């Protein structure tokens, strides 16, 4: 049994289309015709027969199966191999060739394709684009695509509606040949010539199927709910191989011109996103993390004026205005001794955080200036378009910590690229690479190591020459932006920091500062109640303490001990940056970056979809055609994902290329060049790739949203 309809009813909104209709289309080698006025429900019936509409009542028996119980996968296989449909407007893949339309409709050999082309007299159009064919040629191709599967049932919707007499006769002749091969043909038609040609004719009239020509089927009993007796159901074969990648690649290749124009705004959006994300990341999380780049894994620092969040919160709540914890202004010798006794400590060094001494161990100062006209050509090339320097000045900066610990605590985050740091209280200096370019006219930084250099220095308002030896060279990253001022680092020279504090004026300053209100005065009494107490609170005069652990593994335990001993202070270390208070701040920056970037990526993804709306709608129509050829929804999903993946991969690579060119020829010449230093760092590209994948997913979901039964039905009927 091919098709048996019993008591079939269909209602569309308030309109009754079919009402207890009965019909039998059971015999191979016969042509059945369905006639009726426009709007009578012929197309609706075909949608039911083809499995596009399952919202009906009654019984529809197909190839021995209850059609209502067939799964979507089974329907896909039936449409692929057992029942093909030729639509009135052909539903061909217009952008592809005649060969592609046949090749992609199933798993067929070139020989099978050549045979059906010859039969339909289309061999000479094998490589022609379908959009360029005439109506008759398209009709023949649509029939060829249907019959190459050798289906048991062939449905045709107005096959002669758009043809001239010659093509009508050719089509009818070929249909007759198909009938003789055992294919049952069912035609919707208005054409009396086709109705005359048919073996059996049903007329859809008054919501009933009335037999007007041919043998009358056996009368159905009045009880529509009777058990339908049929032959053994036809075994549904496995699904055939689908050419998913071949279809995707072929379609992209044939639509490349249109895709090119669609790609322009998308690439602009992605390029802008890449640059803005990179700049935002550099100015937030990277700058935060780099500011702690000079702290080694073994180093821990404390600062008597750097209170932790808990203490700040308490001070705000109690109205206290102070940067001290009420116990000390500087660390005492006892504090340093106690810290050295902690388990796992290798060394303890006092220092003054953020303090910069602009002189060497001889109290010499320096101001070495080069005017723009004197710039070496190696420097002139890095003058920025929007920030041309009039001069570059070099001056002394004393190292804040002794040489023995500077590799553990490099407070200035110096990037040493050649040589070593200066020895303490020596005439060794660490110079910037820019000075090497300017004074020695070379980019080979090692050439200047251990060379003697004479500088005009000042002391007590007198200028004199002093000889120094170049111990090392540090990186300034001048290629991403010149600065107007660079330090020349001189060796550390310990000084009596207490003398800065221990005078009456300084004492009075702190006394006034810490008694501005009652709450502040109360917490500061032990610091400034008397000069003796103030002197004790000053301690060594050093507000910073650098603790270097013997091993990296000692840092967590040391951190806990220090938190117990100094509960009000913020503890700074790489361990804290990962897991402590600093880590919490860093994580907030990370989440702000992620949240902002995801939001922008989502907006950009939706914007891209709107820009591509017409293209996506066109693709949805093509995917509906694939659906009618037996492609399952999962196959269509794969096509959508594969196509969007290839497109977005290309968009991303092209956007990266554009950003590279912009960075080389424009951004690198601006004062903001440092924001794009990490543009092509692996972690930056990785993060950007994930965000672009998010845009891709939006596009895929947008495409998938069109692959719904009602949408596919709509596209196939219009």
Tab-separated table of C-alpha atoms in Angstrom, residues 187-602:
chain	number	residue	atom	x	y	z
A	187	UNK	CA	0.047	15.645	-9.298
A	188	UNK	CA	-1.667	18.835	-8.190
A	189	UNK	CA	-2.850	20.597	-11.325
A	190	UNK	CA	-5.168	23.149	-12.864
A	191	UNK	CA	-4.236	21.987	-16.340
A	192	UNK	CA	-7.034	19.966	-18.034
A	193	UNK	CA	-4.389	18.437	-20.308
A	194	UNK	CA	-2.607	16.937	-17.294
A	195	UNK	CA	-5.877	15.794	-15.738
A	196	UNK	CA	-6.758	14.073	-18.983
A	197	UNK	CA	-3.324	12.452	-19.005
A	198	UNK	CA	-3.757	11.067	-15.462
A	199	UNK	CA	-5.047	7.568	-14.762
A	200	UNK	CA	-6.965	8.569	-11.645
A	201	UNK	CA	-8.366	12.010	-10.814
A	202	UNK	CA	-9.597	13.281	-7.452
A	203	UNK	CA	-11.361	16.597	-7.104
A	204	UNK	CA	-11.102	18.503	-3.825
A	205	UNK	CA	-14.573	19.917	-3.365
A	206	UNK	CA	-16.551	20.841	-0.248
A	207	UNK	CA	-13.678	19.607	1.974
A	208	UNK	CA	-13.972	16.146	0.401
A	209	UNK	CA	-11.846	14.142	-2.040
A	210	UNK	CA	-14.209	13.071	-4.813
A	211	UNK	CA	-13.091	10.478	-7.363
A	212	UNK	CA	-13.938	11.752	-10.845
A	213	UNK	CA	-11.848	9.480	-13.035
A	214	UNK	CA	-10.406	5.991	-12.774
A	215	UNK	CA	-11.162	2.896	-10.762
A	216	UNK	CA	-13.148	3.504	-7.583
A	217	UNK	CA	-11.489	2.219	-4.416
A	218	UNK	CA	-13.295	-0.055	-2.077
A	219	UNK	CA	-15.870	1.905	-0.029
A	220	UNK	CA	-14.655	2.688	3.459
A	221	UNK	CA	-16.977	1.746	6.334
A	222	UNK	CA	-18.838	4.473	8.140
A	223	UNK	CA	-16.762	3.911	11.265
A	224	UNK	CA	-13.674	6.006	10.508
A	225	UNK	CA	-11.919	4.704	13.586
A	226	UNK	CA	-11.829	1.200	12.123
A	227	UNK	CA	-8.529	-0.609	12.088
A	228	UNK	CA	-6.832	0.010	8.761
A	229	UNK	CA	-5.781	-3.246	7.255
A	230	UNK	CA	-2.700	-2.899	5.105
A	231	UNK	CA	0.203	-4.761	3.735
A	232	UNK	CA	3.318	-5.334	5.765
A	233	UNK	CA	4.929	-1.920	6.367
A	234	UNK	CA	7.835	-1.087	4.126
A	235	UNK	CA	11.156	-1.291	5.916
A	236	UNK	CA	12.607	2.198	6.243
A	237	UNK	CA	16.249	2.060	5.092
A	238	UNK	CA	19.138	3.805	6.876
A	239	UNK	CA	19.881	7.415	6.005
A	240	UNK	CA	22.263	7.969	3.117
A	241	UNK	CA	25.540	9.851	3.389
A	242	UNK	CA	25.176	13.640	3.290
A	243	UNK	CA	27.706	15.904	1.601
A	244	UNK	CA	27.624	18.526	4.339
A	245	UNK	CA	31.097	20.000	3.903
A	246	UNK	CA	30.863	19.765	0.134
A	247	UNK	CA	27.572	21.659	0.151
A	248	UNK	CA	28.856	24.300	2.565
A	249	UNK	CA	32.093	24.904	0.687
A	250	UNK	CA	30.395	24.873	-2.719
A	251	UNK	CA	27.767	27.349	-1.588
A	252	UNK	CA	30.383	29.686	-0.100
A	253	UNK	CA	32.400	29.515	-3.282
A	254	UNK	CA	29.436	30.381	-5.487
A	255	UNK	CA	28.239	33.221	-3.233
A	256	UNK	CA	31.654	34.747	-2.551
A	257	UNK	CA	30.830	38.003	-4.329
A	258	UNK	CA	27.785	38.626	-2.172
A	259	UNK	CA	29.628	37.447	0.933
A	260	UNK	CA	32.435	39.894	0.188
A	261	UNK	CA	30.134	42.892	0.503
A	262	UNK	CA	28.420	41.426	3.561
A	263	UNK	CA	31.819	40.783	5.145
A	264	UNK	CA	32.972	44.415	5.037
A	265	UNK	CA	30.831	45.744	7.940
A	266	UNK	CA	31.355	42.524	9.914
A	267	UNK	CA	35.137	42.746	9.604
A	268	UNK	CA	35.003	46.408	10.632
A	269	UNK	CA	32.978	45.463	13.731
A	270	UNK	CA	35.312	42.597	14.690
A	271	UNK	CA	38.434	44.718	14.058
A	272	UNK	CA	37.064	47.499	16.265
A	273	UNK	CA	36.222	44.913	18.907
A	274	UNK	CA	39.752	43.449	18.804
A	275	UNK	CA	41.370	46.861	19.232
A	276	UNK	CA	39.000	48.070	21.949
A	277	UNK	CA	39.301	44.821	23.937
A	278	UNK	CA	43.105	44.915	23.701
A	279	UNK	CA	43.279	48.552	24.806
A	280	UNK	CA	40.834	48.034	27.678
A	281	UNK	CA	42.670	44.922	28.862
A	282	UNK	CA	46.041	46.695	28.722
A	283	UNK	CA	44.752	49.697	30.650
A	284	UNK	CA	43.085	47.630	33.374
A	285	UNK	CA	44.113	44.086	34.224
A	286	UNK	CA	47.541	44.089	32.557
A	287	UNK	CA	48.588	47.430	34.013
A	288	UNK	CA	47.477	46.197	37.444
A	289	UNK	CA	49.361	42.931	37.090
A	290	UNK	CA	52.465	44.567	35.607
A	291	UNK	CA	52.645	46.974	38.523
A	292	UNK	CA	53.507	43.927	40.639
A	293	UNK	CA	55.864	42.460	38.076
A	294	UNK	CA	58.927	43.504	40.088
A	295	UNK	CA	57.935	41.326	43.047
A	296	UNK	CA	59.391	37.824	42.900
A	297	UNK	CA	57.621	34.670	44.036
A	298	UNK	CA	59.680	34.753	47.260
A	299	UNK	CA	59.060	38.398	48.174
A	300	UNK	CA	56.532	39.848	50.623
A	301	UNK	CA	56.204	43.565	51.371
A	302	UNK	CA	54.368	45.542	54.042
A	303	UNK	CA	53.840	49.271	54.300
A	304	UNK	CA	52.790	51.060	57.491
A	305	UNK	CA	50.688	53.469	55.401
A	306	UNK	CA	49.031	50.780	53.276
A	307	UNK	CA	46.123	49.477	55.334
A	308	UNK	CA	43.979	46.546	54.245
A	309	UNK	CA	40.330	46.705	53.227
A	310	UNK	CA	39.047	45.517	56.585
A	311	UNK	CA	40.857	48.339	58.403
A	312	UNK	CA	39.740	50.925	55.853
A	313	UNK	CA	36.156	49.758	56.279
A	314	UNK	CA	36.411	50.098	60.067
A	315	UNK	CA	37.965	53.563	59.764
A	316	UNK	CA	35.156	54.702	57.457
A	317	UNK	CA	32.539	53.343	59.820
A	318	UNK	CA	34.122	55.056	62.868
A	319	UNK	CA	34.971	58.280	61.055
A	320	UNK	CA	38.736	57.897	61.463
A	321	UNK	CA	40.899	59.869	59.022
A	322	UNK	CA	44.370	58.324	59.211
A	323	UNK	CA	46.722	56.251	57.091
A	324	UNK	CA	48.339	54.607	60.146
A	325	UNK	CA	47.136	51.705	62.272
A	326	UNK	CA	47.687	53.600	65.554
A	327	UNK	CA	50.706	51.486	66.528
A	328	UNK	CA	53.568	52.723	64.376
A	329	UNK	CA	54.606	55.281	61.775
A	330	UNK	CA	57.665	53.313	60.680
A	331	UNK	CA	58.911	49.837	61.440
A	332	UNK	CA	61.084	49.592	64.535
A	333	UNK	CA	64.280	47.642	64.904
A	334	UNK	CA	62.303	45.219	67.054
A	335	UNK	CA	59.848	44.688	64.171
A	336	UNK	CA	62.719	43.846	61.834
A	337	UNK	CA	64.302	41.477	64.351
A	338	UNK	CA	61.003	39.699	64.988
A	339	UNK	CA	60.414	39.275	61.271
A	340	UNK	CA	63.869	37.734	60.789
A	341	UNK	CA	63.014	35.090	63.368
A	342	UNK	CA	59.949	33.883	61.493
A	343	UNK	CA	60.196	30.380	60.031
A	344	UNK	CA	61.208	30.333	56.370
A	345	UNK	CA	62.656	33.853	56.234
A	346	UNK	CA	65.850	34.343	54.227
A	347	UNK	CA	66.231	38.126	54.713
A	348	UNK	CA	64.408	41.214	55.948
A	349	UNK	CA	65.154	44.628	54.445
A	350	UNK	CA	63.619	47.981	55.417
A	351	UNK	CA	62.825	50.452	52.630
A	352	UNK	CA	60.694	53.481	51.948
A	353	UNK	CA	58.002	52.572	49.387
A	354	UNK	CA	57.592	54.923	46.485
A	355	UNK	CA	60.353	57.176	47.699
A	356	UNK	CA	62.630	58.403	44.913
A	357	UNK	CA	66.021	59.960	45.656
A	358	UNK	CA	67.216	62.000	42.677
A	359	UNK	CA	70.913	61.778	43.507
A	360	UNK	CA	73.747	59.280	43.751
A	361	UNK	CA	75.723	58.191	46.820
A	362	UNK	CA	77.806	61.395	46.521
A	363	UNK	CA	74.665	63.569	46.551
A	364	UNK	CA	75.245	64.418	42.886
A	365	UNK	CA	72.161	65.211	40.787
A	366	UNK	CA	71.817	65.001	37.033
A	367	UNK	CA	69.755	66.639	34.343
A	368	UNK	CA	70.963	65.469	30.943
A	369	UNK	CA	68.733	66.913	28.202
A	370	UNK	CA	68.689	66.372	24.426
A	371	UNK	CA	66.588	68.661	22.255
A	372	UNK	CA	64.516	67.249	19.394
A	373	UNK	CA	66.977	68.646	16.848
A	374	UNK	CA	69.713	66.564	18.528
A	375	UNK	CA	67.790	63.287	18.482
A	376	UNK	CA	69.657	60.429	16.860
A	377	UNK	CA	67.890	59.030	13.736
A	378	UNK	CA	67.315	55.802	15.685
A	379	UNK	CA	65.119	57.821	18.061
A	380	UNK	CA	63.578	60.221	15.545
A	381	UNK	CA	61.792	57.356	13.811
A	382	UNK	CA	59.741	56.759	16.958
A	383	UNK	CA	58.461	60.309	17.296
A	384	UNK	CA	54.662	59.981	17.503
A	385	UNK	CA	52.237	61.602	15.079
A	386	UNK	CA	50.179	63.088	17.898
A	387	UNK	CA	52.920	63.447	20.509
A	388	UNK	CA	56.211	64.741	19.130
A	389	UNK	CA	58.683	65.396	21.937
A	390	UNK	CA	60.603	68.667	22.143
A	391	UNK	CA	63.245	67.131	24.371
A	392	UNK	CA	64.244	64.033	26.325
A	393	UNK	CA	65.721	64.352	29.807
A	394	UNK	CA	67.712	61.820	31.826
A	395	UNK	CA	68.098	62.132	35.616
A	396	UNK	CA	69.381	60.068	38.510
A	397	UNK	CA	67.121	57.728	40.481
A	398	UNK	CA	68.557	55.832	43.402
A	399	UNK	CA	67.608	52.182	43.738
A	400	UNK	CA	65.143	51.768	46.624
A	401	UNK	CA	66.590	48.442	47.806
A	402	UNK	CA	70.098	46.968	48.038
A	403	UNK	CA	71.482	45.062	45.064
A	404	UNK	CA	71.352	41.754	46.945
A	405	UNK	CA	67.538	41.851	47.063
A	406	UNK	CA	66.656	43.933	43.992
A	407	UNK	CA	65.901	40.837	41.922
A	408	UNK	CA	63.276	39.888	44.520
A	409	UNK	CA	61.875	43.382	44.904
A	410	UNK	CA	62.325	45.518	41.822
A	411	UNK	CA	59.973	48.293	42.931
A	412	UNK	CA	60.320	50.295	39.699
A	413	UNK	CA	59.659	47.103	37.687
A	414	UNK	CA	62.894	47.607	35.741
A	415	UNK	CA	63.227	45.307	32.733
A	416	UNK	CA	66.944	44.525	32.761
A	417	UNK	CA	68.022	43.444	29.265
A	418	UNK	CA	71.816	43.573	29.486
A	419	UNK	CA	74.378	43.551	32.305
A	420	UNK	CA	73.553	43.883	35.990
A	421	UNK	CA	72.096	46.258	38.546
A	422	UNK	CA	74.544	48.766	40.091
A	423	UNK	CA	76.369	47.778	43.267
A	424	UNK	CA	75.431	49.662	46.428
A	425	UNK	CA	77.276	52.940	47.049
A	426	UNK	CA	79.231	52.610	43.816
A	427	UNK	CA	79.729	54.720	40.716
A	428	UNK	CA	77.987	52.096	38.635
A	429	UNK	CA	74.836	53.088	36.780
A	430	UNK	CA	71.985	51.371	34.974
A	431	UNK	CA	71.060	53.307	31.830
A	432	UNK	CA	67.969	53.154	29.563
A	433	UNK	CA	68.232	51.747	26.060
A	434	UNK	CA	67.151	55.130	24.706
A	435	UNK	CA	70.385	56.668	26.010
A	436	UNK	CA	72.367	53.944	24.244
A	437	UNK	CA	70.634	54.883	20.980
A	438	UNK	CA	71.209	58.593	21.542
A	439	UNK	CA	74.761	58.620	22.875
A	440	UNK	CA	76.295	55.526	21.284
A	441	UNK	CA	74.209	55.375	18.060
A	442	UNK	CA	73.668	51.613	18.238
A	443	UNK	CA	70.965	49.095	19.077
A	444	UNK	CA	73.547	46.555	20.284
A	445	UNK	CA	73.081	47.161	24.004
A	446	UNK	CA	75.914	44.891	25.108
A	447	UNK	CA	78.460	47.102	23.391
A	448	UNK	CA	78.215	49.702	26.158
A	449	UNK	CA	78.524	47.379	29.168
A	450	UNK	CA	81.376	48.220	31.551
A	451	UNK	CA	82.194	51.337	29.536
A	452	UNK	CA	83.081	54.504	31.369
A	453	UNK	CA	80.786	57.465	30.859
A	454	UNK	CA	81.390	61.050	31.979
A	455	UNK	CA	78.351	63.037	33.047
A	456	UNK	CA	77.917	66.671	34.009
A	457	UNK	CA	76.433	66.461	37.505
A	458	UNK	CA	75.513	69.108	40.087
A	459	UNK	CA	76.208	69.318	43.794
A	460	UNK	CA	75.692	72.308	46.023
A	461	UNK	CA	74.675	74.331	42.952
A	462	UNK	CA	77.975	73.624	41.250
A	463	UNK	CA	78.408	71.679	38.033
A	464	UNK	CA	81.228	69.202	37.657
A	465	UNK	CA	82.181	66.156	35.659
A	466	UNK	CA	81.945	62.762	37.254
A	467	UNK	CA	82.937	59.383	35.848
A	468	UNK	CA	80.585	56.390	36.053
A	469	UNK	CA	80.704	52.843	34.780
A	470	UNK	CA	77.762	51.334	32.893
A	471	UNK	CA	76.717	48.204	34.818
A	472	UNK	CA	73.649	47.419	32.716
A	473	UNK	CA	70.930	48.559	30.318
A	474	UNK	CA	67.173	48.379	30.878
A	475	UNK	CA	64.324	48.254	28.400
A	476	UNK	CA	62.018	51.259	27.975
A	477	UNK	CA	59.940	49.825	25.154
A	478	UNK	CA	60.629	53.009	23.192
A	479	UNK	CA	59.281	51.424	20.017
A	480	UNK	CA	55.782	51.740	21.514
A	481	UNK	CA	56.226	55.301	22.678
A	482	UNK	CA	58.990	57.665	23.731
A	483	UNK	CA	58.825	59.444	27.085
A	484	UNK	CA	60.031	62.928	27.896
A	485	UNK	CA	61.963	61.738	30.962
A	486	UNK	CA	63.993	58.609	31.745
A	487	UNK	CA	65.784	57.660	34.987
A	488	UNK	CA	69.410	56.579	35.166
A	489	UNK	CA	69.537	54.235	38.160
A	490	UNK	CA	72.417	54.573	40.607
A	491	UNK	CA	73.415	52.170	43.363
A	492	UNK	CA	71.502	51.997	46.626
A	493	UNK	CA	72.937	54.045	49.513
A	494	UNK	CA	71.427	53.510	52.944
A	495	UNK	CA	70.582	56.727	54.758
A	496	UNK	CA	69.402	57.637	58.227
A	497	UNK	CA	65.703	57.916	57.450
A	498	UNK	CA	64.881	58.900	61.051
A	499	UNK	CA	66.352	62.358	60.573
A	500	UNK	CA	63.525	63.184	58.181
A	501	UNK	CA	61.010	62.683	61.000
A	502	UNK	CA	62.827	63.655	64.168
A	503	UNK	CA	62.499	67.389	64.193
A	504	UNK	CA	59.948	69.520	65.992
A	505	UNK	CA	58.228	70.779	62.832
A	506	UNK	CA	57.611	67.284	61.496
A	507	UNK	CA	56.341	66.156	64.889
A	508	UNK	CA	53.950	69.098	65.009
A	509	UNK	CA	52.781	68.333	61.458
A	510	UNK	CA	51.821	64.784	62.402
A	511	UNK	CA	50.293	65.950	65.671
A	512	UNK	CA	48.037	68.398	63.822
A	513	UNK	CA	47.250	65.849	61.126
A	514	UNK	CA	46.271	63.088	63.554
A	515	UNK	CA	44.119	65.202	65.867
A	516	UNK	CA	41.734	66.677	63.291
A	517	UNK	CA	38.785	64.984	64.966
A	518	UNK	CA	38.083	63.001	68.088
A	519	UNK	CA	37.937	59.596	66.408
A	520	UNK	CA	41.285	60.083	64.652
A	521	UNK	CA	42.912	61.516	67.783
A	522	UNK	CA	41.702	58.566	69.853
A	523	UNK	CA	43.240	55.939	67.564
A	524	UNK	CA	46.478	57.976	67.186
A	525	UNK	CA	47.222	58.706	70.852
A	526	UNK	CA	50.059	56.206	71.099
A	527	UNK	CA	51.734	57.857	68.086
A	528	UNK	CA	51.672	61.554	68.945
A	529	UNK	CA	50.689	61.985	72.641
A	530	UNK	CA	54.286	63.028	73.365
A	531	UNK	CA	57.489	63.511	71.428
A	532	UNK	CA	58.952	60.418	73.069
A	533	UNK	CA	56.025	58.314	71.907
A	534	UNK	CA	56.309	59.881	68.444
A	535	UNK	CA	60.018	58.977	68.320
A	536	UNK	CA	59.208	55.389	69.234
A	537	UNK	CA	56.446	55.267	66.592
A	538	UNK	CA	58.879	56.478	63.909
A	539	UNK	CA	61.162	53.534	64.713
A	540	UNK	CA	63.823	53.132	62.003
A	541	UNK	CA	62.112	55.714	59.786
A	542	UNK	CA	61.407	53.058	57.153
A	543	UNK	CA	57.736	52.554	56.378
A	544	UNK	CA	58.305	49.506	54.195
A	545	UNK	CA	59.537	46.032	55.050
A	546	UNK	CA	60.710	43.546	52.423
A	547	UNK	CA	60.703	39.927	53.540
A	548	UNK	CA	62.333	37.378	51.241
A	549	UNK	CA	61.387	33.764	51.904
A	550	UNK	CA	63.914	30.979	51.664
A	551	UNK	CA	61.659	29.144	49.205
A	552	UNK	CA	58.486	29.896	47.241
A	553	UNK	CA	56.662	27.295	49.290
A	554	UNK	CA	57.328	29.243	52.489
A	555	UNK	CA	55.328	32.272	51.329
A	556	UNK	CA	51.776	31.079	52.232
A	557	UNK	CA	52.780	30.199	55.791
A	558	UNK	CA	54.773	33.422	56.192
A	559	UNK	CA	51.766	35.391	54.952
A	560	UNK	CA	49.581	33.884	57.672
A	561	UNK	CA	52.155	34.714	60.348
A	562	UNK	CA	52.442	38.309	59.137
A	563	UNK	CA	48.662	38.708	59.006
A	564	UNK	CA	48.531	37.647	62.646
A	565	UNK	CA	51.330	40.016	63.671
A	566	UNK	CA	50.197	42.968	61.521
A	567	UNK	CA	46.422	42.531	61.103
A	568	UNK	CA	45.845	46.092	59.824
A	569	UNK	CA	48.340	46.050	56.933
A	570	UNK	CA	47.900	44.997	53.334
A	571	UNK	CA	50.384	42.258	52.475
A	572	UNK	CA	51.714	42.470	48.946
A	573	UNK	CA	53.127	39.394	47.169
A	574	UNK	CA	52.546	37.224	44.159
A	575	UNK	CA	50.737	34.842	46.489
A	576	UNK	CA	48.428	37.662	47.565
A	577	UNK	CA	47.903	38.657	43.931
A	578	UNK	CA	46.594	35.161	43.300
A	579	UNK	CA	44.685	34.406	46.491
A	580	UNK	CA	44.600	37.398	48.804
A	581	UNK	CA	43.204	40.898	48.954
A	582	UNK	CA	45.054	41.996	45.848
A	583	UNK	CA	43.782	38.876	44.153
A	584	UNK	CA	40.223	39.899	44.961
A	585	UNK	CA	40.824	43.307	43.376
A	586	UNK	CA	42.438	41.666	40.370
A	587	UNK	CA	39.565	39.208	40.057
A	588	UNK	CA	37.073	42.086	40.092
A	589	UNK	CA	39.006	43.699	37.266
A	590	UNK	CA	38.988	40.383	35.409
A	591	UNK	CA	35.237	39.969	35.872
A	592	UNK	CA	34.618	43.555	34.826
A	593	UNK	CA	36.696	42.900	31.723
A	594	UNK	CA	34.891	39.620	31.022
A	595	UNK	CA	31.445	41.073	31.704
A	596	UNK	CA	32.030	44.152	29.571
A	597	UNK	CA	33.615	42.155	26.775
A	598	UNK	CA	30.863	39.531	26.757
A	599	UNK	CA	28.208	42.239	26.666
A	600	UNK	CA	29.938	43.965	23.756
A	601	UNK	CA	30.425	40.608	22.003
A	602	UNK	CA	26.713	39.814	22.382
